[in-house]
């Protein structure tokens, strides 16, 4: 299908570069002529990419479930009392820079993948939570009133009406969350998580611009690929569940 | 039958509905009228328990609603609201099919029912079934809202300003459709409006509400002839009550019938038996006629209406 073309294209470029970075050695040699090693060698790029993606994937999954569940809870009659608190957390949390979240995680959880994961979950939660609240809140109250009044159960209203209608906004929140976390995970390298941030850090420490470029290039491509993937998902969602214009 | 006994609903300090008693007989259209904020919608929402009553009892066919299974109660009550509340992510057909699907009707039966309802409301199933609510005009959307409420043939209809926010002509058309449907279907209906003319036209009995109380509950004619208070009198319009009364009665009541219906001459002009006396008066005044021919549905001339008769007996 046409909507998948862009993400697949980015994925292809990303994989080609990950596996074939050595092929670009002459190019990097131009940038860094005096150094012996111009291609980052401590780990394979594939390993770093895999680890990076895994960290983002795990944190996004946990964060999304927690945030969507929290957002749904806070908008139910039984959870309404918590709504102001939850939405405050969601908006204040956004003003926290990711580096600060990481820095705070270290003293509590030490170095490595663990604290990075925790930071990613916490940080990724917030955009999803905010959008879940906004999406559910943005539904015309007449629609949910009619749904309940016609005899749908609370579950049916949630899954057949509210989630489909709020889904696109929630999906946009997940998109923001994942995109931010791809960058945040790279910063995780500073506290010992092995990600595509490694070559960037190593390059900065050793004054090797080629390393920095390699890491940055792959992180950028990963972010682009993910972003276009979500764009395709949003389009698909809109087409399937909330068509606004005449179905083409 | 719906009975409200001494029902009250408070929202914090405000008393939205204040100790009301109301009985809606089976097959009757009870219209709740009153100014904005007088508690009409709240009353309606208590009947299907979208809101619980603070005190008092609500019985549907003799059974207290608080004890009933919520889904069972609501699936048997069509509900149409002003905002239509159509699901924007569902097609017209699927919106209408909501309750039949909840009741797990077989697919063929649902499809047949949707087609039937669209036809009944004069919307071409072929062109409307697959449209989405955003693609409908206000009047079409409200028709679909009414169709959805009727879909599973509930015994009871609750309608909260289903024709609100429409232009006068579309509104009148939907009211006439509603009257026509009601003659066929005889649903026990509670209908909310703040338009007194709509109330007079549709109601078997009108309940006039003011600040959470029912100040008069009576037939349209009695509301007009014997308003219980100044409030009701002002609501129905002191001065043009005569015309409003004439609007309630059909030409049939006052016409002088022929011995035998006559086939109409081609191009003959006149009134229909179902037209209101008010319309008859208007026609006579405008065309300066002393009498007008009256036709039945088949187009036969069944009698004439005389101007003197109308003026003497119209109110
Ligand atoms: N959920 C609610 N919370 C607090 N107050 C409410 C709520 N619903 C209604 N009210 C109050 O109860 C009173 C009656 O409201 P209701 O909606 O029944 O009026 P209405 O007669 O339907 O008016 P309208 O013609 O404007 O629709 C109003 O004063 C309103 O402010
Ligand atoms: Mg109302």
Short mmCIF file of N, CA and C in Angstrom, two decimals, chain B residues 118-270:
data_model
loop_
_atom_site.label_atom_id
_atom_site.label_comp_id
_atom_site.label_asym_id
_atom_site.label_seq_id
_atom_site.Cartn_x
_atom_site.Cartn_y
_atom_site.Cartn_z
N UNK B 118 -34.96 4.27 6.87
CA UNK B 118 -34.54 5.37 6.01
C UNK B 118 -35.66 5.75 5.05
N UNK B 119 -36.34 4.74 4.52
CA UNK B 119 -37.46 5.02 3.63
C UNK B 119 -38.58 5.73 4.36
N UNK B 120 -38.85 5.26 5.58
CA UNK B 120 -39.91 5.85 6.37
C UNK B 120 -39.63 7.34 6.62
N UNK B 121 -38.36 7.68 6.78
CA UNK B 121 -38.00 9.07 7.04
C UNK B 121 -37.63 9.82 5.76
N UNK B 122 -38.00 9.22 4.66
CA UNK B 122 -37.81 9.85 3.35
C UNK B 122 -36.36 10.22 3.07
N UNK B 123 -35.48 9.25 3.35
CA UNK B 123 -34.09 9.38 2.94
C UNK B 123 -33.76 8.16 2.09
N UNK B 124 -33.24 8.40 0.91
CA UNK B 124 -32.97 7.31 -0.01
C UNK B 124 -31.85 6.41 0.54
N UNK B 125 -32.19 5.14 0.86
CA UNK B 125 -31.17 4.27 1.47
C UNK B 125 -29.91 4.16 0.60
N UNK B 126 -30.09 4.11 -0.70
CA UNK B 126 -28.93 3.92 -1.58
C UNK B 126 -27.92 5.06 -1.43
N UNK B 127 -28.42 6.29 -1.27
CA UNK B 127 -27.45 7.38 -1.21
C UNK B 127 -27.06 7.76 0.22
N UNK B 128 -27.85 7.36 1.23
CA UNK B 128 -27.53 7.81 2.58
C UNK B 128 -26.89 6.76 3.48
N UNK B 129 -27.18 5.47 3.23
CA UNK B 129 -26.74 4.43 4.17
C UNK B 129 -25.25 4.49 4.44
N UNK B 130 -24.45 4.77 3.43
CA UNK B 130 -22.99 4.71 3.60
C UNK B 130 -22.36 6.06 3.89
N UNK B 131 -23.19 7.09 4.01
CA UNK B 131 -22.61 8.39 4.34
C UNK B 131 -22.21 8.43 5.82
N UNK B 132 -21.37 9.40 6.15
CA UNK B 132 -21.00 9.61 7.54
C UNK B 132 -21.72 10.85 8.07
N UNK B 133 -21.95 10.91 9.39
CA UNK B 133 -22.74 12.02 9.95
C UNK B 133 -22.26 13.40 9.51
N UNK B 134 -20.93 13.57 9.35
CA UNK B 134 -20.42 14.90 8.97
C UNK B 134 -20.87 15.30 7.57
N UNK B 135 -21.33 14.32 6.81
CA UNK B 135 -21.72 14.61 5.43
C UNK B 135 -23.21 14.92 5.31
N UNK B 136 -23.91 14.97 6.46
CA UNK B 136 -25.35 15.20 6.42
C UNK B 136 -25.68 16.64 6.77
N UNK B 137 -26.80 17.13 6.27
CA UNK B 137 -27.29 18.43 6.72
C UNK B 137 -27.88 18.25 8.11
N UNK B 138 -28.13 19.38 8.80
CA UNK B 138 -28.68 19.30 10.15
C UNK B 138 -29.98 18.51 10.20
N UNK B 139 -30.86 18.76 9.25
CA UNK B 139 -32.14 18.07 9.24
C UNK B 139 -31.99 16.58 8.98
N UNK B 140 -31.09 16.25 8.06
CA UNK B 140 -30.85 14.82 7.78
C UNK B 140 -30.28 14.12 9.00
N UNK B 141 -29.34 14.80 9.67
CA UNK B 141 -28.74 14.19 10.87
C UNK B 141 -29.80 13.95 11.93
N UNK B 142 -30.73 14.90 12.08
CA UNK B 142 -31.75 14.71 13.10
C UNK B 142 -32.70 13.57 12.73
N UNK B 143 -32.97 13.43 11.44
CA UNK B 143 -33.76 12.27 11.01
C UNK B 143 -33.08 10.97 11.37
N UNK B 144 -31.76 10.93 11.11
CA UNK B 144 -31.02 9.71 11.44
C UNK B 144 -31.06 9.46 12.95
N UNK B 145 -30.97 10.55 13.72
CA UNK B 145 -31.07 10.42 15.18
C UNK B 145 -32.40 9.82 15.58
N UNK B 146 -33.47 10.25 14.93
CA UNK B 146 -34.79 9.70 15.23
C UNK B 146 -34.87 8.24 14.77
N UNK B 147 -34.31 7.97 13.59
CA UNK B 147 -34.32 6.59 13.08
C UNK B 147 -33.58 5.67 14.05
N UNK B 148 -32.46 6.14 14.57
CA UNK B 148 -31.68 5.32 15.50
C UNK B 148 -32.50 5.03 16.75
N UNK B 149 -33.26 6.06 17.20
CA UNK B 149 -34.07 5.86 18.40
C UNK B 149 -35.19 4.84 18.16
N UNK B 150 -35.70 4.81 16.92
CA UNK B 150 -36.82 3.92 16.61
C UNK B 150 -36.37 2.51 16.24
N UNK B 151 -35.06 2.34 16.01
CA UNK B 151 -34.57 1.16 15.28
C UNK B 151 -35.05 -0.17 15.82
N UNK B 152 -34.93 -0.39 17.11
CA UNK B 152 -35.28 -1.71 17.63
C UNK B 152 -36.73 -1.76 18.10
N UNK B 153 -37.52 -0.81 17.60
CA UNK B 153 -38.94 -0.78 17.92
C UNK B 153 -39.19 -0.77 19.43
N UNK B 154 -38.60 0.21 20.13
CA UNK B 154 -38.78 0.24 21.59
C UNK B 154 -40.20 0.65 21.93
N UNK B 155 -40.63 0.30 23.14
CA UNK B 155 -41.99 0.69 23.54
C UNK B 155 -42.05 2.16 23.91
N UNK B 156 -40.90 2.67 24.32
CA UNK B 156 -40.88 4.03 24.85
C UNK B 156 -39.89 4.88 24.07
N UNK B 157 -40.27 6.12 23.79
CA UNK B 157 -39.36 7.06 23.13
C UNK B 157 -39.11 8.24 24.05
N UNK B 158 -37.84 8.55 24.23
CA UNK B 158 -37.48 9.76 24.97
C UNK B 158 -36.79 10.69 23.98
N UNK B 159 -37.33 11.88 23.81
CA UNK B 159 -36.76 12.77 22.80
C UNK B 159 -36.51 14.14 23.42
N UNK B 160 -35.25 14.53 23.42
CA UNK B 160 -34.86 15.80 24.03
C UNK B 160 -34.55 16.81 22.93
N UNK B 161 -35.50 17.65 22.64
CA UNK B 161 -35.38 18.64 21.56
C UNK B 161 -34.77 18.04 20.30
N UNK B 162 -35.41 16.98 19.79
CA UNK B 162 -34.78 16.31 18.64
C UNK B 162 -34.80 17.20 17.40
N UNK B 163 -35.65 18.21 17.38
CA UNK B 163 -35.70 19.07 16.19
C UNK B 163 -35.19 20.47 16.49
N UNK B 164 -34.46 20.60 17.60
CA UNK B 164 -33.92 21.91 17.94
C UNK B 164 -32.94 22.37 16.89
N UNK B 165 -32.68 23.66 16.86
CA UNK B 165 -31.64 24.20 15.97
C UNK B 165 -31.88 23.87 14.50
N UNK B 166 -33.13 23.83 14.09
CA UNK B 166 -33.43 23.64 12.68
C UNK B 166 -34.23 24.83 12.18
N UNK B 167 -34.17 25.07 10.89
CA UNK B 167 -34.98 26.15 10.34
C UNK B 167 -36.45 25.76 10.41
N UNK B 168 -37.32 26.76 10.35
CA UNK B 168 -38.74 26.54 10.59
C UNK B 168 -39.35 25.50 9.64
N UNK B 169 -38.93 25.52 8.40
CA UNK B 169 -39.56 24.64 7.42
C UNK B 169 -39.18 23.18 7.66
N UNK B 170 -37.87 22.95 7.83
CA UNK B 170 -37.42 21.58 8.11
C UNK B 170 -38.04 21.06 9.39
N UNK B 171 -38.11 21.94 10.36
CA UNK B 171 -38.68 21.59 11.64
C UNK B 171 -40.13 21.15 11.49
N UNK B 172 -40.88 21.94 10.72
CA UNK B 172 -42.29 21.61 10.53
C UNK B 172 -42.44 20.27 9.80
N UNK B 173 -41.59 20.06 8.81
CA UNK B 173 -41.65 18.79 8.09
C UNK B 173 -41.40 17.61 9.02
N UNK B 174 -40.39 17.75 9.87
CA UNK B 174 -40.08 16.66 10.80
C UNK B 174 -41.21 16.46 11.80
N UNK B 175 -41.83 17.55 12.22
CA UNK B 175 -42.97 17.43 13.14
C UNK B 175 -44.12 16.67 12.48
N UNK B 176 -44.39 17.00 11.22
CA UNK B 176 -45.47 16.30 10.52
C UNK B 176 -45.14 14.82 10.37
N UNK B 177 -43.85 14.54 10.07
CA UNK B 177 -43.43 13.15 9.96
C UNK B 177 -43.63 12.43 11.28
N UNK B 178 -43.26 13.12 12.33
CA UNK B 178 -43.38 12.56 13.68
C UNK B 178 -44.85 12.25 13.98
N UNK B 179 -45.76 13.16 13.61
CA UNK B 179 -47.19 12.93 13.83
C UNK B 179 -47.66 11.71 13.04
N UNK B 180 -47.21 11.65 11.80
CA UNK B 180 -47.59 10.53 10.94
C UNK B 180 -47.09 9.21 11.53
N UNK B 181 -45.81 9.20 11.95
CA UNK B 181 -45.26 7.99 12.55
C UNK B 181 -46.01 7.61 13.81
N UNK B 182 -46.32 8.61 14.61
CA UNK B 182 -46.96 8.34 15.89
C UNK B 182 -48.35 7.73 15.69
N UNK B 183 -49.03 8.17 14.63
CA UNK B 183 -50.35 7.57 14.34
C UNK B 183 -50.21 6.09 14.04
N UNK B 184 -49.11 5.72 13.35
CA UNK B 184 -48.88 4.30 13.05
C UNK B 184 -48.36 3.54 14.26
N UNK B 185 -47.39 4.12 14.95
CA UNK B 185 -46.59 3.33 15.90
C UNK B 185 -47.09 3.40 17.33
N UNK B 186 -47.75 4.51 17.68
CA UNK B 186 -48.31 4.64 19.03
C UNK B 186 -47.31 4.34 20.14
N UNK B 187 -46.16 5.02 20.10
CA UNK B 187 -45.17 4.82 21.15
C UNK B 187 -45.50 5.71 22.35
N UNK B 188 -45.20 5.19 23.52
CA UNK B 188 -45.27 6.04 24.71
C UNK B 188 -44.08 6.99 24.64
N UNK B 189 -44.38 8.29 24.51
CA UNK B 189 -43.30 9.22 24.19
C UNK B 189 -43.22 10.35 25.21
N UNK B 190 -42.02 10.66 25.62
CA UNK B 190 -41.79 11.90 26.38
C UNK B 190 -40.92 12.78 25.50
N UNK B 191 -41.42 13.94 25.17
CA UNK B 191 -40.81 14.80 24.18
C UNK B 191 -40.51 16.14 24.84
N UNK B 192 -39.27 16.57 24.77
CA UNK B 192 -38.89 17.85 25.39
C UNK B 192 -38.73 18.93 24.33
N UNK B 193 -39.27 20.09 24.60
CA UNK B 193 -39.06 21.21 23.68
C UNK B 193 -39.22 22.51 24.47
N UNK B 194 -38.67 23.60 23.96
CA UNK B 194 -39.11 24.85 24.56
C UNK B 194 -39.90 25.70 23.57
N UNK B 195 -40.32 25.04 22.50
CA UNK B 195 -41.14 25.69 21.49
C UNK B 195 -42.60 25.31 21.72
N UNK B 196 -43.39 26.29 22.15
CA UNK B 196 -44.77 25.99 22.54
C UNK B 196 -45.60 25.51 21.34
N UNK B 197 -45.30 26.03 20.15
CA UNK B 197 -46.08 25.58 18.99
C UNK B 197 -45.81 24.12 18.68
N UNK B 198 -44.54 23.73 18.82
CA UNK B 198 -44.20 22.33 18.64
C UNK B 198 -44.95 21.47 19.65
N UNK B 199 -45.00 21.95 20.89
CA UNK B 199 -45.69 21.22 21.95
C UNK B 199 -47.18 21.07 21.61
N UNK B 200 -47.82 22.19 21.22
CA UNK B 200 -49.25 22.15 20.92
C UNK B 200 -49.55 21.20 19.78
N UNK B 201 -48.64 21.16 18.82
CA UNK B 201 -48.87 20.34 17.64
C UNK B 201 -48.73 18.85 17.92
N UNK B 202 -47.73 18.49 18.73
CA UNK B 202 -47.40 17.07 18.88
C UNK B 202 -48.06 16.38 20.07
N UNK B 203 -48.44 17.16 21.08
CA UNK B 203 -48.76 16.55 22.37
C UNK B 203 -50.13 15.93 22.43
N UNK B 204 -50.23 14.82 23.15
CA UNK B 204 -51.51 14.38 23.66
C UNK B 204 -51.79 15.21 24.91
N UNK B 205 -50.78 15.26 25.77
CA UNK B 205 -50.86 16.17 26.91
C UNK B 205 -49.53 16.91 27.07
N UNK B 206 -49.64 18.12 27.56
CA UNK B 206 -48.45 18.95 27.76
C UNK B 206 -48.20 19.10 29.25
N UNK B 207 -46.95 18.97 29.65
CA UNK B 207 -46.58 19.29 31.03
C UNK B 207 -45.74 20.56 30.98
N UNK B 208 -46.28 21.64 31.54
CA UNK B 208 -45.54 22.90 31.55
C UNK B 208 -44.69 22.95 32.81
N UNK B 209 -43.38 23.14 32.63
CA UNK B 209 -42.48 23.18 33.78
C UNK B 209 -41.96 24.59 34.02
N UNK B 210 -41.78 24.90 35.29
CA UNK B 210 -41.19 26.18 35.66
C UNK B 210 -40.36 25.96 36.92
N UNK B 211 -39.10 26.28 36.85
CA UNK B 211 -38.19 26.14 37.98
C UNK B 211 -38.30 24.78 38.68
N UNK B 212 -38.26 23.74 37.87
CA UNK B 212 -38.23 22.40 38.45
C UNK B 212 -39.57 21.82 38.84
N UNK B 213 -40.64 22.62 38.69
CA UNK B 213 -41.95 22.09 39.05
C UNK B 213 -42.83 21.98 37.80
N UNK B 214 -43.82 21.09 37.90
CA UNK B 214 -44.81 21.03 36.83
C UNK B 214 -45.97 21.92 37.23
N UNK B 215 -46.18 23.00 36.46
CA UNK B 215 -47.22 23.94 36.88
C UNK B 215 -48.57 23.62 36.24
N UNK B 216 -48.58 22.89 35.15
CA UNK B 216 -49.85 22.45 34.57
C UNK B 216 -49.59 21.24 33.70
N UNK B 217 -50.49 20.25 33.78
CA UNK B 217 -50.36 19.05 32.95
C UNK B 217 -51.73 18.77 32.37
N UNK B 218 -51.89 19.07 31.08
CA UNK B 218 -53.23 18.97 30.51
C UNK B 218 -53.14 18.87 28.98
N UNK B 219 -54.29 18.70 28.35
CA UNK B 219 -54.32 18.62 26.89
C UNK B 219 -53.98 19.99 26.31
N UNK B 220 -53.50 20.03 25.07
CA UNK B 220 -53.20 21.32 24.45
C UNK B 220 -54.37 22.27 24.50
N UNK B 221 -55.56 21.76 24.23
CA UNK B 221 -56.73 22.63 24.23
C UNK B 221 -56.98 23.25 25.59
N UNK B 222 -56.89 22.43 26.64
CA UNK B 222 -57.12 22.96 27.98
C UNK B 222 -56.03 23.92 28.42
N UNK B 223 -54.80 23.63 27.99
CA UNK B 223 -53.70 24.56 28.32
C UNK B 223 -54.00 25.93 27.71
N UNK B 224 -54.52 25.93 26.49
CA UNK B 224 -54.84 27.19 25.83
C UNK B 224 -56.07 27.86 26.45
N UNK B 225 -57.09 27.07 26.71
CA UNK B 225 -58.35 27.66 27.19
C UNK B 225 -58.30 28.03 28.66
N UNK B 226 -57.65 27.17 29.44
CA UNK B 226 -57.67 27.42 30.89
C UNK B 226 -56.27 27.33 31.47
N UNK B 227 -55.40 28.26 31.09
CA UNK B 227 -54.05 28.24 31.66
C UNK B 227 -54.12 28.39 33.17
N UNK B 228 -53.32 27.57 33.86
CA UNK B 228 -53.43 27.51 35.32
C UNK B 228 -52.81 28.71 36.01
N UNK B 229 -51.94 29.42 35.32
CA UNK B 229 -51.31 30.56 35.99
C UNK B 229 -50.89 31.59 34.94
N UNK B 230 -50.47 32.74 35.42
CA UNK B 230 -49.97 33.77 34.50
C UNK B 230 -48.79 33.25 33.69
N UNK B 231 -47.97 32.42 34.35
CA UNK B 231 -46.80 31.90 33.67
C UNK B 231 -47.20 31.11 32.42
N UNK B 232 -48.18 30.23 32.60
CA UNK B 232 -48.63 29.40 31.48
C UNK B 232 -49.28 30.30 30.42
N UNK B 233 -50.06 31.25 30.89
CA UNK B 233 -50.75 32.15 29.98
C UNK B 233 -49.75 32.90 29.10
N UNK B 234 -48.68 33.38 29.72
CA UNK B 234 -47.66 34.07 28.95
C UNK B 234 -46.93 33.14 27.99
N UNK B 235 -46.69 31.92 28.46
CA UNK B 235 -45.97 30.96 27.64
C UNK B 235 -46.74 30.64 26.36
N UNK B 236 -48.08 30.47 26.48
CA UNK B 236 -48.85 30.12 25.29
C UNK B 236 -49.18 31.34 24.46
N UNK B 237 -48.92 32.52 25.00
CA UNK B 237 -49.20 33.73 24.23
C UNK B 237 -50.62 34.17 24.46
N UNK B 238 -50.79 35.21 25.26
CA UNK B 238 -52.12 35.67 25.62
C UNK B 238 -52.95 36.02 24.40
N UNK B 239 -52.36 36.81 23.50
CA UNK B 239 -53.14 37.44 22.44
C UNK B 239 -53.52 36.51 21.29
N UNK B 240 -52.58 35.64 20.90
CA UNK B 240 -52.94 34.85 19.70
C UNK B 240 -53.42 33.46 20.06
N UNK B 241 -53.99 33.32 21.25
CA UNK B 241 -54.53 32.04 21.67
C UNK B 241 -55.62 31.55 20.71
N UNK B 242 -56.42 32.51 20.20
CA UNK B 242 -57.50 32.13 19.29
C UNK B 242 -56.96 31.38 18.09
N UNK B 243 -55.90 31.93 17.50
CA UNK B 243 -55.32 31.27 16.33
C UNK B 243 -54.70 29.93 16.70
N UNK B 244 -54.09 29.88 17.88
CA UNK B 244 -53.46 28.63 18.28
C UNK B 244 -54.50 27.54 18.49
N UNK B 245 -55.65 27.91 19.04
CA UNK B 245 -56.73 26.93 19.18
C UNK B 245 -57.21 26.46 17.81
N UNK B 246 -57.33 27.41 16.89
CA UNK B 246 -57.75 27.01 15.54
C UNK B 246 -56.73 26.08 14.91
N UNK B 247 -55.46 26.27 15.26
CA UNK B 247 -54.42 25.42 14.68
C UNK B 247 -54.56 23.98 15.15
N UNK B 248 -55.24 23.77 16.29
CA UNK B 248 -55.37 22.42 16.83
C UNK B 248 -56.45 21.60 16.14
N UNK B 249 -57.41 22.28 15.49
CA UNK B 249 -58.56 21.53 14.95
C UNK B 249 -58.48 21.41 13.44
N UNK B 250 -58.86 20.25 12.92
CA UNK B 250 -58.82 20.06 11.47
C UNK B 250 -60.08 20.65 10.80
N UNK B 251 -59.95 20.96 9.56
CA UNK B 251 -61.06 21.48 8.76
C UNK B 251 -62.27 20.55 8.82
N UNK B 252 -61.98 19.25 8.89
CA UNK B 252 -63.03 18.23 8.91
C UNK B 252 -64.11 18.56 9.96
N UNK B 253 -63.68 19.08 11.11
CA UNK B 253 -64.60 19.33 12.21
C UNK B 253 -65.73 20.31 11.86
N UNK B 254 -65.44 21.29 11.00
CA UNK B 254 -66.41 22.38 10.78
C UNK B 254 -66.96 22.43 9.37
N UNK B 255 -66.51 21.52 8.51
CA UNK B 255 -66.94 21.67 7.11
C UNK B 255 -68.39 21.20 6.95
N UNK B 256 -69.02 21.69 5.91
CA UNK B 256 -70.36 21.23 5.56
C UNK B 256 -70.20 20.15 4.50
N UNK B 257 -70.45 18.88 4.88
CA UNK B 257 -70.13 17.80 3.92
C UNK B 257 -71.15 17.74 2.79
N UNK B 258 -70.68 17.31 1.64
CA UNK B 258 -71.60 16.99 0.54
C UNK B 258 -72.27 15.66 0.86
N UNK B 259 -73.43 15.41 0.22
CA UNK B 259 -74.10 14.12 0.41
C UNK B 259 -73.18 13.00 -0.06
N UNK B 260 -72.51 13.27 -1.16
CA UNK B 260 -71.66 12.24 -1.76
C UNK B 260 -70.38 12.93 -2.23
N UNK B 261 -69.21 12.29 -2.01
CA UNK B 261 -67.98 12.91 -2.52
C UNK B 261 -68.04 13.09 -4.03
N UNK B 262 -67.54 14.24 -4.50
CA UNK B 262 -67.54 14.48 -5.94
C UNK B 262 -66.11 14.44 -6.45
N UNK B 263 -65.95 13.87 -7.64
CA UNK B 263 -64.60 13.95 -8.22
C UNK B 263 -64.26 15.41 -8.49
N UNK B 264 -63.02 15.78 -8.17
CA UNK B 264 -62.65 17.18 -8.33
C UNK B 264 -62.47 17.54 -9.79
N UNK B 265 -62.81 18.78 -10.12
CA UNK B 265 -62.50 19.25 -11.47
C UNK B 265 -61.00 19.44 -11.54
N UNK B 266 -60.43 19.24 -12.72
CA UNK B 266 -58.98 19.39 -12.86
C UNK B 266 -58.56 20.82 -12.48
N UNK B 267 -57.48 20.89 -11.72
CA UNK B 267 -56.95 22.21 -11.34
C UNK B 267 -57.73 22.88 -10.24
N UNK B 268 -58.70 22.16 -9.64
CA UNK B 268 -59.48 22.79 -8.57
C UNK B 268 -58.61 23.04 -7.35
N UNK B 269 -58.91 24.14 -6.67
CA UNK B 269 -58.09 24.58 -5.56
C UNK B 269 -58.89 24.44 -4.28
N UNK B 270 -58.22 24.11 -3.17
CA UNK B 270 -58.97 24.04 -1.93
C UNK B 270 -58.15 23.51 -0.78
#
